[in-house]
Short mmCIF file of C-alpha atoms and ligand atoms in Angstrom, two decimals:
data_model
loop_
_atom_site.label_atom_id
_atom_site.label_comp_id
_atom_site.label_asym_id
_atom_site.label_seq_id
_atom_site.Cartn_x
_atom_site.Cartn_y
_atom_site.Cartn_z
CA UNK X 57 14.96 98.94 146.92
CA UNK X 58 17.24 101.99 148.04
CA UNK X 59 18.66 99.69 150.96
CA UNK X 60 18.34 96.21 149.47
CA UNK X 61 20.47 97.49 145.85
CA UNK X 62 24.11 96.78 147.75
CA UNK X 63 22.81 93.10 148.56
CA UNK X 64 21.19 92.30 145.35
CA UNK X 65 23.95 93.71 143.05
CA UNK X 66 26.29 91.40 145.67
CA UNK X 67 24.35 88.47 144.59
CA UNK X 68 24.00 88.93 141.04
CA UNK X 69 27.72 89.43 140.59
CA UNK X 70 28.17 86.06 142.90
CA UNK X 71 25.16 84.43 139.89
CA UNK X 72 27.19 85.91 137.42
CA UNK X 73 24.91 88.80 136.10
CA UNK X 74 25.25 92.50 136.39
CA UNK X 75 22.78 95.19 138.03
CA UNK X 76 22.59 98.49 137.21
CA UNK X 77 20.30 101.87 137.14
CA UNK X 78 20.32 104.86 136.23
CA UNK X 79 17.40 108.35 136.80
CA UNK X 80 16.42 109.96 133.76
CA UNK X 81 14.78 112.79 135.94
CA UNK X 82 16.65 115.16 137.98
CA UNK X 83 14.40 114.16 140.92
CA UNK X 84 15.72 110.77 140.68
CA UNK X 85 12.13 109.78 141.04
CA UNK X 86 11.87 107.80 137.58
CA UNK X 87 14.83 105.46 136.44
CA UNK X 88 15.59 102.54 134.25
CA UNK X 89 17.20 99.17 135.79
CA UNK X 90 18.77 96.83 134.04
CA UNK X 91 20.37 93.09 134.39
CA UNK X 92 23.01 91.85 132.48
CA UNK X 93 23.67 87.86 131.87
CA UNK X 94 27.65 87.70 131.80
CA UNK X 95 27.93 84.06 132.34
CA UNK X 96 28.75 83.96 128.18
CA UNK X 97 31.39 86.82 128.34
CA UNK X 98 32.84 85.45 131.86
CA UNK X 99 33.48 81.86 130.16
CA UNK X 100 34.83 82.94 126.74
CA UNK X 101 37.41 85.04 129.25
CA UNK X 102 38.26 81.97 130.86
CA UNK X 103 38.37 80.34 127.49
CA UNK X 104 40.73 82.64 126.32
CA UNK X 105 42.88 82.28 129.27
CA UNK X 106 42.88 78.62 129.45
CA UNK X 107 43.91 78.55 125.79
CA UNK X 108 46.70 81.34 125.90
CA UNK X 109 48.09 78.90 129.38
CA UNK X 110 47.96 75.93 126.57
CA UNK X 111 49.89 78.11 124.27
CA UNK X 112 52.45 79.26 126.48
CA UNK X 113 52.73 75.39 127.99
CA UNK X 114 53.23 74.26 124.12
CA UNK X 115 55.65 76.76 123.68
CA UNK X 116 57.51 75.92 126.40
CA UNK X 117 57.47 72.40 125.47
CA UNK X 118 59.21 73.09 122.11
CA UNK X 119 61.94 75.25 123.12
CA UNK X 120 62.63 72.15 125.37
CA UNK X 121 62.61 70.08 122.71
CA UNK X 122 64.73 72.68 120.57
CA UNK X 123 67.50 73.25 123.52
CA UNK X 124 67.90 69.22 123.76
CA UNK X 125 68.18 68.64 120.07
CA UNK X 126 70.77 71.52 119.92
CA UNK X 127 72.62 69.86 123.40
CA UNK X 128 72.70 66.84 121.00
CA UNK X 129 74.36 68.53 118.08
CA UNK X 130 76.81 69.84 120.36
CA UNK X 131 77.37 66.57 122.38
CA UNK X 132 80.67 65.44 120.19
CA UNK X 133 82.42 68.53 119.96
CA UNK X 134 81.03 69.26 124.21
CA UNK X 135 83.12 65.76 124.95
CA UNK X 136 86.19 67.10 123.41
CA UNK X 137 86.04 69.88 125.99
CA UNK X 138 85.58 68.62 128.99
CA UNK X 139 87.82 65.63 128.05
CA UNK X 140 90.71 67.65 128.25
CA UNK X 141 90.56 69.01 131.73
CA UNK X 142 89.89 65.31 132.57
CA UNK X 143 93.12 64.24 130.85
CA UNK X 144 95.16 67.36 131.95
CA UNK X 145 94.10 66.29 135.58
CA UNK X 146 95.30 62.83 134.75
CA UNK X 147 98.58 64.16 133.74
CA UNK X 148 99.02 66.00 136.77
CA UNK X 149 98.02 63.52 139.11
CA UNK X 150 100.97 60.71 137.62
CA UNK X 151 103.44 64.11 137.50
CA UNK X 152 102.27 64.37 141.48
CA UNK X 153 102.86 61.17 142.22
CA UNK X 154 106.87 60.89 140.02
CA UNK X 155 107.16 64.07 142.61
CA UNK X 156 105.65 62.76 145.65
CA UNK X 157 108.63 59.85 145.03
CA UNK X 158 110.96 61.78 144.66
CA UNK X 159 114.10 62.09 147.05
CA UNK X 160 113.75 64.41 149.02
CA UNK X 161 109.96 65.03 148.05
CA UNK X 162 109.01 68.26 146.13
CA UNK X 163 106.16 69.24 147.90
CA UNK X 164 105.76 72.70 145.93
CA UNK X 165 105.33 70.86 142.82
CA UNK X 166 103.37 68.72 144.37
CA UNK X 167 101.32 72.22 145.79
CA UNK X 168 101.03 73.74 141.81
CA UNK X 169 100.28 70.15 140.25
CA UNK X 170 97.16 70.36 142.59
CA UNK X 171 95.95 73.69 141.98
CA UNK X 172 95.94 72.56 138.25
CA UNK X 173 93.90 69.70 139.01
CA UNK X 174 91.40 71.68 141.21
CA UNK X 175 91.34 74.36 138.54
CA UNK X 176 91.01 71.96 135.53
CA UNK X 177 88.22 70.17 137.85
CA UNK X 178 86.74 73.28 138.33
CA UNK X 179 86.26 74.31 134.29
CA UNK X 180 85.20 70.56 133.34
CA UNK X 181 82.51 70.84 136.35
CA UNK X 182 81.13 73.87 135.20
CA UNK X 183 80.87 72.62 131.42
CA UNK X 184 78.62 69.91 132.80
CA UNK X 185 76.77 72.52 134.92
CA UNK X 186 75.58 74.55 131.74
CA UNK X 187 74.99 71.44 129.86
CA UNK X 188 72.28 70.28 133.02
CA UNK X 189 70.73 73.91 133.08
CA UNK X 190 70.24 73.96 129.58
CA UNK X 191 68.39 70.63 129.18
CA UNK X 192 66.52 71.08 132.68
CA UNK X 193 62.51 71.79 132.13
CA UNK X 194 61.59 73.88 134.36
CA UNK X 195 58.93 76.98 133.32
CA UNK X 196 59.96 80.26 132.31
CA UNK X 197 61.28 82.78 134.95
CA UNK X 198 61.17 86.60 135.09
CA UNK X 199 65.08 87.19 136.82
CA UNK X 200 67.03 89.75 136.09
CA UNK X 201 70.01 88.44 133.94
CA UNK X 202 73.17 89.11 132.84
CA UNK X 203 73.56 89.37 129.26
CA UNK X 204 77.05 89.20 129.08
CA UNK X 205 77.63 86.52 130.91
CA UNK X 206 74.79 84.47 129.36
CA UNK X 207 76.49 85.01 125.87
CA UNK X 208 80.34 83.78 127.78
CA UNK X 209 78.43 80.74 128.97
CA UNK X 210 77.20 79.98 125.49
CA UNK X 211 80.68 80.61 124.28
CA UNK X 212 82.29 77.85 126.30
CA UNK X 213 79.76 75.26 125.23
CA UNK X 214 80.38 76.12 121.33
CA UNK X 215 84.34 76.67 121.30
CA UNK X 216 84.95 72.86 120.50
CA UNK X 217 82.57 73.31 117.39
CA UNK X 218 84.10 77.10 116.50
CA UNK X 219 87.23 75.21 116.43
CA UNK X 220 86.21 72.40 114.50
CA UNK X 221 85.36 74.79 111.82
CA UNK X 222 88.08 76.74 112.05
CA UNK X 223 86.06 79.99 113.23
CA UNK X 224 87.75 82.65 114.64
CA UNK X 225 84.97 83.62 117.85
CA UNK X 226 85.04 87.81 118.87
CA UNK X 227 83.25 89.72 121.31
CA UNK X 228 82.61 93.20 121.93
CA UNK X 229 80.60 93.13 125.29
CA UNK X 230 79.87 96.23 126.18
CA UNK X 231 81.04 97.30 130.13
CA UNK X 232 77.88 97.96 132.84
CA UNK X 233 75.30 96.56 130.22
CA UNK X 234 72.30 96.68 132.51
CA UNK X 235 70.61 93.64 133.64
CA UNK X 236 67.41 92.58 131.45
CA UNK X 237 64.15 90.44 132.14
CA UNK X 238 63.56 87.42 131.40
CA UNK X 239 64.44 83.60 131.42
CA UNK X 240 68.44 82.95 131.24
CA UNK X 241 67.67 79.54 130.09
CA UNK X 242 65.81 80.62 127.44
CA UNK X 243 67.99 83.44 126.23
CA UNK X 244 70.69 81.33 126.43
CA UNK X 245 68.81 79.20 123.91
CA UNK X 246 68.48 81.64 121.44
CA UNK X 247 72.10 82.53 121.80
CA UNK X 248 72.82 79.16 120.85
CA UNK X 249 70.67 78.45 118.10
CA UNK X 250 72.34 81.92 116.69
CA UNK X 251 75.94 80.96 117.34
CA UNK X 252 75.62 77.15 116.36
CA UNK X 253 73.97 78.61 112.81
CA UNK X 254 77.03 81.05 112.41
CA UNK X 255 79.09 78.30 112.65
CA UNK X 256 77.94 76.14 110.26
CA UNK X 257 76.93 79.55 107.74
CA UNK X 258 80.66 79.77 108.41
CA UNK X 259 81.71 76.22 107.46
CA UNK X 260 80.21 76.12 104.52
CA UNK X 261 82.60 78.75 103.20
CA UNK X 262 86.24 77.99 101.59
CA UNK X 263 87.91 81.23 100.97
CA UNK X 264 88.19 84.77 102.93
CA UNK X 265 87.83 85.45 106.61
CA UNK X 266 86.04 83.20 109.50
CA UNK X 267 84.50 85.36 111.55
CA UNK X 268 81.55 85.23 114.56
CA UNK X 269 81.58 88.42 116.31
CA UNK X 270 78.85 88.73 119.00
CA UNK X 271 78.52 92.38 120.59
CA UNK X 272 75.77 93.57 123.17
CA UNK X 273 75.00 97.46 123.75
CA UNK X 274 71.50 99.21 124.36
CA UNK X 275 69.45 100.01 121.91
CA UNK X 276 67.98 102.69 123.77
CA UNK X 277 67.27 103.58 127.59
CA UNK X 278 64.86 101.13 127.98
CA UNK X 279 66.85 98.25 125.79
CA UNK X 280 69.87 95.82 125.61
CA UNK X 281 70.53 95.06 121.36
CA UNK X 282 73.09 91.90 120.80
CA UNK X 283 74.19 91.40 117.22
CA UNK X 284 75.45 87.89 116.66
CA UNK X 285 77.59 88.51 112.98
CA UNK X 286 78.88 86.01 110.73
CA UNK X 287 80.98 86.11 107.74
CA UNK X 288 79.82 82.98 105.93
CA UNK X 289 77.29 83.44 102.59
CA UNK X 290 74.73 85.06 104.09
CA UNK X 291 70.87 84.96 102.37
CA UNK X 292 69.21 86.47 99.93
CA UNK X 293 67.75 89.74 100.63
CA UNK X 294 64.02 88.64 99.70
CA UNK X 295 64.77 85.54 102.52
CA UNK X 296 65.28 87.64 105.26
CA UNK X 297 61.73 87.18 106.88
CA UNK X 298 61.58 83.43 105.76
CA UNK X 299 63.92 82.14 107.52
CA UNK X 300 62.33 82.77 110.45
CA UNK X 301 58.91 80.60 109.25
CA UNK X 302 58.68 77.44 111.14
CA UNK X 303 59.91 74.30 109.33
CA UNK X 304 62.22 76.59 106.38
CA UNK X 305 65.38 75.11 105.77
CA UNK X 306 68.51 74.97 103.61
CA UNK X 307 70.09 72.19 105.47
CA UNK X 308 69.87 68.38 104.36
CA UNK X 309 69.66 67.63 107.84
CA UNK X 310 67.73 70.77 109.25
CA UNK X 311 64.48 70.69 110.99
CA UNK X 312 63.99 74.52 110.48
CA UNK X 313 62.47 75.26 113.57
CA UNK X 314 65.67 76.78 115.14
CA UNK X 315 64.91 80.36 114.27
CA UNK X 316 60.99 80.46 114.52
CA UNK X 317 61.28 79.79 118.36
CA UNK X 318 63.92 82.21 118.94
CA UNK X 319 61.52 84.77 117.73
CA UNK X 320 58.88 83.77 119.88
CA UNK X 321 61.30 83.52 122.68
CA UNK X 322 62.30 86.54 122.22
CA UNK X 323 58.79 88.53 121.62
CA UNK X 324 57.42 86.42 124.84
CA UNK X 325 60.52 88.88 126.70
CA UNK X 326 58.89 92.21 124.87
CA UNK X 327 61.75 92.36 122.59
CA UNK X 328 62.41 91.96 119.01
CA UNK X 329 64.29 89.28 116.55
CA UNK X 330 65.59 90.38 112.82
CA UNK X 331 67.89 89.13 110.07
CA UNK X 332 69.71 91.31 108.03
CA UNK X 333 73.33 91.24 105.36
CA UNK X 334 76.21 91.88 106.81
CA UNK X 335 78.99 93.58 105.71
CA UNK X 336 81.24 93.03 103.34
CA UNK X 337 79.31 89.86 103.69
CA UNK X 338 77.60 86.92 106.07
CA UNK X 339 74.67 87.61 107.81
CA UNK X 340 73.90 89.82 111.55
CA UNK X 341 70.96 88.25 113.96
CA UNK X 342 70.15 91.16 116.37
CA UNK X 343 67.64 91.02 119.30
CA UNK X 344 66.24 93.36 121.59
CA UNK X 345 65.02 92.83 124.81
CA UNK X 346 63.94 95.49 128.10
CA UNK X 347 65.88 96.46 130.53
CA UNK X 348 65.43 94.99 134.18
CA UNK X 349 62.43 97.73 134.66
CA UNK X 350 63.62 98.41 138.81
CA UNK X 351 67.13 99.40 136.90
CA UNK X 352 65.51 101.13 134.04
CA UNK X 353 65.33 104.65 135.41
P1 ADP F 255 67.86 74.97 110.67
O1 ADP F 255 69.16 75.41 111.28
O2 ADP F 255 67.37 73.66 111.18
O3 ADP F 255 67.82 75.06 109.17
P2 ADP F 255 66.83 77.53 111.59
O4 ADP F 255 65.42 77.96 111.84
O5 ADP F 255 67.81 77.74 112.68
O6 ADP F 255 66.74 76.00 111.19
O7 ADP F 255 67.36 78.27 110.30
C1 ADP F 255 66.53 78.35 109.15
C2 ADP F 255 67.35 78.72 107.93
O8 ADP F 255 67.81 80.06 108.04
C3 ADP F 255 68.61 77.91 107.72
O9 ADP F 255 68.36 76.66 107.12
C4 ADP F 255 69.41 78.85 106.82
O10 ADP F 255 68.95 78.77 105.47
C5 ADP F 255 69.02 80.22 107.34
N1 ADP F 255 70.05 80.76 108.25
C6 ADP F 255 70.03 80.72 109.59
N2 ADP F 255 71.13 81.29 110.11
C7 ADP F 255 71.88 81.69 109.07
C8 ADP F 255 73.14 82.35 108.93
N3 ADP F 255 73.86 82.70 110.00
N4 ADP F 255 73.61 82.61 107.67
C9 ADP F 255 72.88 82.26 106.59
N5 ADP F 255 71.67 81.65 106.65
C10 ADP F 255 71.18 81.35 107.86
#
């Protein structure tokens, strides 16, 4: 038995079962064995695991879902923006030409009319670029990401609908903000659905300031905090946790589902999502989430 244990416990574990023994005399003369049937415990594991996959691939579906619907929302104001690039470019391609015909030609206006039209190019391309990443479906990623520049990416695609409603759009983004965790796509997401409800928390206001001030810091050593702050009429204090319930709305034409994936995007990057009154009034979104851990120390 002595020899043979390493083989047998090799097959059990193969079978599924577990061996063991142990001598209840010093000698090591007398002992008790024992075998163990694990085939129940090794399938609810794998249970579990196929179900928390399902969950994950559900959620994942969702915030699709969610980032297209809010792509949508956006699409109007979105086509205002890029729209005048394309007409500045148009502008300075007949101005080109009136130059170009000109006797003697002037080539150096000519020269800066182009560098308009390669720069205006340049912004109306990269509109389009965020617009493509956000609506891609492609599964989460663990890359280290850039905060600020996530929440200036976000900016560009809302300015047309900060305009619209006369919002005044601030940042305070705070200088060598270390890189975090996580899926830009999906951050980015929540950044939207925070800034596009500002907005509208914002538009339904008709006296006093029109504020959206979005600031990032760290929380601590191992965190980044960004506070997304509004000045429009805010909730009541009892809603706070509400809001974030799947399906709670105050808009005729909400779905409500905005804020409940935000907080699981955000808990699925080991960070937090809250709600609190701002002040003198509106309402401050605030999320946490850890530092890029190679950076961390
Ligand atoms: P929806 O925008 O479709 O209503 P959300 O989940 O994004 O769904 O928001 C849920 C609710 O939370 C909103 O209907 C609104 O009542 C409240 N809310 C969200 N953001 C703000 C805000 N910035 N100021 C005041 N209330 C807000």
């Amino acid at each position: 038995m002595r020899d043979e244990y390493p083989a047998i416990v090799g097959q059990a574990q193969r079978c599924g079962a577990q061996i063991g023994r142990a001598s209840i005399e010093s000698g090591g003369k007398e002992g008790v064995a024992f075998v163990l049937d694990l085939t129940e415990r090794k399938r609810a594991a794998e249970e579990a695991r196929e179900s928390e996959r399902r969950y994950r691939e559900v959620q994942t579906e969702l915030a699709h879902a969610n980032r297209v619907a809010t792509m949508g929302q956006l699409a109007a104001s979105i086509a205002h923006e890029v729209n005048q690039p394309i007409a500045a470019t148009v502008t300075n391609a007949q101005a080109g030409l009136r130059w170009l015909s000109a006797q003697p030609p002037d080539v150096e206006k000519v020269r800066q009319g182009l560098r308009r039209i390669v720069d205006d190019g340049s912004r109306a391309g990269d509109v389009i670029s965020r617009i493509r990443a956000l609506i891609k479906k492609a599964p989460p990623q663990k890359e280290p990401v850039d905060l600020n520049m996530a929440i200036r990416g976000v900016l560009e695609l809302t300015r047309g609908a900060a305009n619209k409603s006369d919002a005044s759009v601030q940042t305070q983004l705070a200088d060598g903000l270390p890189l975090i965790e996580g899926d830009r796509v999906e951050l980015q997401q929540v950044l939207l659905n925070l800034v596009i409800n500002a907005i509208e928390a914002i538009s339904g206001v008709s006296d006093g300031a029109r504020e959206l001030i979005v600031t990032t810091g760290t929380a601590d050593a191992d965190c980044v905090l960004v506070a997304v702050r509004d000045s429009g009429p805010g909730f009541a204090a009892d809603t706070a946790e509400h809001i974030f319930a799947p399906f709670y709305t105050t808009k005729s034409a909400g779905l409500g589902m905005g804020l409940s994936i935000c907080r699981s995007i955000i808990e699925a990057h080991g960070g937090r999502l809250w709600a609190s009154a701002n002040v003198p009034r509106g309402a401050v979104f605030q999320f946490t989430v850890p530092v890029y851990p190679e950076l961390s120390s």
